[in-house]
Amino acid sequence: MAFKSRLKKLAAKKREIEHEQNRLLKERSAEQKRLGIHPDQLKMRKQARAADLYAQRRRKKPELRPVVQTGTYRRETPDYPSVTSTGVLVAERRDRSVYTGDKLLGISVMHKSNLVPIFSEEHAKDVSAMRRN
């Protein structure tokens, strides 16, 4: 007899645990629905999104027709005068800079586009030796 009473107690305990789990699941489900993250809600959103994408793909494309132009089109732009004051405002041409000294012998290319001024024949020989070695 003790065995049967123990089984009844275990069955009652099991029912109590299941009842508590069901209560917790209902609370969790209600909380998820309140937040909008319930699996059923997510499933419905996914289906709605898929239906929208399908509808977008099924839309008819607009019919393209050639544009017929009549005459030339000219955009209207306001005319702004370049000079508002009276008088001559023309700049004079500047004189070009020209080397007039006698110290610079020439210009050498050291490496690729690196230009180097040459002031003596010895320096010119050094630069040419550098390029070969």
Short mmCIF file of C-alpha atoms in Angstrom, two decimals:
data_model
loop_
_atom_site.label_atom_id
_atom_site.label_comp_id
_atom_site.label_asym_id
_atom_site.label_seq_id
_atom_site.Cartn_x
_atom_site.Cartn_y
_atom_site.Cartn_z
CA MET A 1 0.00 0.00 0.00
CA ALA A 2 2.83 2.37 0.73
CA PHE A 3 3.92 1.95 -2.83
CA LYS A 4 0.58 3.13 -4.24
CA SER A 5 0.48 6.21 -2.03
CA ARG A 6 3.98 7.10 -3.08
CA LEU A 7 2.96 6.80 -6.76
CA LYS A 8 -0.05 9.03 -6.15
CA LYS A 9 2.17 11.66 -4.49
CA LEU A 10 4.65 11.54 -7.40
CA ALA A 11 1.84 11.86 -9.95
CA ALA A 12 0.41 14.84 -8.03
CA LYS A 13 3.86 16.45 -7.90
CA LYS A 14 4.29 15.87 -11.65
CA ARG A 15 0.89 17.47 -12.40
CA GLU A 16 1.81 20.44 -10.20
CA ILE A 17 5.11 20.93 -12.07
CA GLU A 18 3.39 20.67 -15.45
CA HIS A 19 0.76 23.17 -14.32
CA GLU A 20 3.52 25.62 -13.25
CA GLN A 21 5.36 25.16 -16.56
CA ASN A 22 2.16 25.83 -18.53
CA ARG A 23 1.53 28.97 -16.48
CA LEU A 24 5.09 30.21 -17.14
CA LEU A 25 4.74 29.48 -20.88
CA LYS A 26 1.49 31.47 -21.04
CA GLU A 27 3.13 34.41 -19.24
CA ARG A 28 6.14 34.26 -21.55
CA SER A 29 3.88 34.08 -24.61
CA ALA A 30 1.85 37.06 -23.39
CA GLU A 31 5.06 39.05 -22.80
CA GLN A 32 6.37 38.18 -26.28
CA LYS A 33 3.07 39.24 -27.87
CA ARG A 34 3.20 42.50 -25.95
CA LEU A 35 6.72 43.16 -27.26
CA GLY A 36 5.81 42.03 -30.79
CA ILE A 37 8.33 39.18 -30.89
CA HIS A 38 6.00 36.20 -30.54
CA PRO A 39 6.83 33.46 -33.09
CA ASP A 40 3.34 33.69 -34.58
CA GLN A 41 3.74 37.46 -35.06
CA LEU A 42 7.16 37.02 -36.63
CA LYS A 43 5.78 34.37 -38.98
CA MET A 44 2.93 36.66 -40.07
CA ARG A 45 5.36 39.54 -40.69
CA LYS A 46 7.59 37.30 -42.78
CA GLN A 47 4.61 36.17 -44.87
CA ALA A 48 3.46 39.77 -45.34
CA ARG A 49 6.96 40.81 -46.43
CA ALA A 50 7.12 37.93 -48.90
CA ALA A 51 3.69 38.91 -50.30
CA ASP A 52 4.86 42.54 -50.70
CA LEU A 53 8.01 41.45 -52.53
CA TYR A 54 5.96 39.22 -54.79
CA ALA A 55 3.56 42.09 -55.52
CA GLN A 56 6.49 44.41 -56.31
CA ARG A 57 7.91 41.90 -58.78
CA ARG A 58 4.54 41.45 -60.42
CA ARG A 59 3.96 45.18 -61.01
CA LYS A 60 3.82 46.22 -64.63
CA LYS A 61 6.76 48.22 -65.85
CA PRO A 62 5.93 51.62 -67.34
CA GLU A 63 5.72 51.75 -71.10
CA LEU A 64 8.56 53.75 -72.61
CA ARG A 65 7.80 56.00 -75.55
CA PRO A 66 10.24 58.18 -77.48
CA VAL A 67 10.19 61.86 -76.62
CA VAL A 68 9.36 64.16 -79.48
CA GLN A 69 10.99 67.56 -79.22
CA THR A 70 9.54 70.57 -80.89
CA GLY A 71 12.23 73.14 -81.62
CA THR A 72 15.35 73.74 -79.57
CA TYR A 73 15.24 74.03 -75.84
CA ARG A 74 17.08 76.90 -74.21
CA ARG A 75 17.27 77.26 -70.50
CA GLU A 76 16.57 80.76 -69.28
CA THR A 77 19.56 82.10 -67.38
CA PRO A 78 19.91 85.56 -65.95
CA ASP A 79 22.54 87.83 -67.50
CA TYR A 80 25.11 89.01 -64.96
CA PRO A 81 27.50 91.73 -66.15
CA SER A 82 31.14 90.91 -65.41
CA VAL A 83 32.17 94.46 -64.45
CA THR A 84 29.90 96.72 -62.45
CA SER A 85 32.13 99.78 -62.16
CA THR A 86 33.21 102.16 -64.88
CA GLY A 87 36.82 102.43 -65.88
CA VAL A 88 39.54 100.17 -67.23
CA LEU A 89 40.07 97.02 -65.20
CA VAL A 90 42.35 95.05 -67.52
CA ALA A 91 45.44 93.54 -65.94
CA GLU A 92 48.76 94.05 -67.68
CA ARG A 93 50.79 91.10 -68.85
CA ARG A 94 53.61 90.16 -66.49
CA ASP A 95 57.20 89.88 -67.71
CA ARG A 96 58.52 86.32 -67.84
CA SER A 97 61.18 85.33 -65.32
CA VAL A 98 64.43 84.58 -67.11
CA TYR A 99 67.67 83.40 -65.50
CA THR A 100 70.34 85.99 -66.27
CA GLY A 101 73.18 84.69 -64.08
CA ASP A 102 76.19 82.62 -65.10
CA LYS A 103 76.47 80.21 -62.13
CA LEU A 104 73.83 77.70 -63.28
CA LEU A 105 75.17 75.41 -65.97
CA GLY A 106 72.04 73.34 -66.48
CA ILE A 107 69.46 70.99 -65.01
CA SER A 108 69.92 67.24 -64.60
CA VAL A 109 67.49 64.42 -63.91
CA MET A 110 68.62 62.53 -60.80
CA HIS A 111 65.89 59.89 -60.57
CA LYS A 112 62.70 59.69 -62.61
CA SER A 113 61.36 63.26 -62.53
CA ASN A 114 63.65 64.64 -59.81
CA LEU A 115 65.28 67.66 -61.47
CA VAL A 116 68.54 68.90 -59.93
CA PRO A 117 70.32 72.19 -60.78
CA ILE A 118 73.96 71.84 -61.90
CA PHE A 119 76.35 74.59 -60.82
CA SER A 120 79.72 73.02 -61.69
CA GLU A 121 81.20 70.43 -64.04
CA GLU A 122 82.29 68.33 -61.07
CA HIS A 123 78.73 68.21 -59.78
CA ALA A 124 77.54 67.18 -63.26
CA LYS A 125 80.03 64.29 -63.29
CA ASP A 126 78.89 63.20 -59.81
CA VAL A 127 75.23 63.19 -60.87
CA SER A 128 76.00 61.20 -64.04
CA ALA A 129 78.05 58.65 -62.03
CA MET A 130 75.15 58.28 -59.55
CA ARG A 131 72.74 57.39 -62.31
CA ARG A 132 74.97 54.60 -63.60
CA ASN A 133 75.87 53.01 -60.28
#
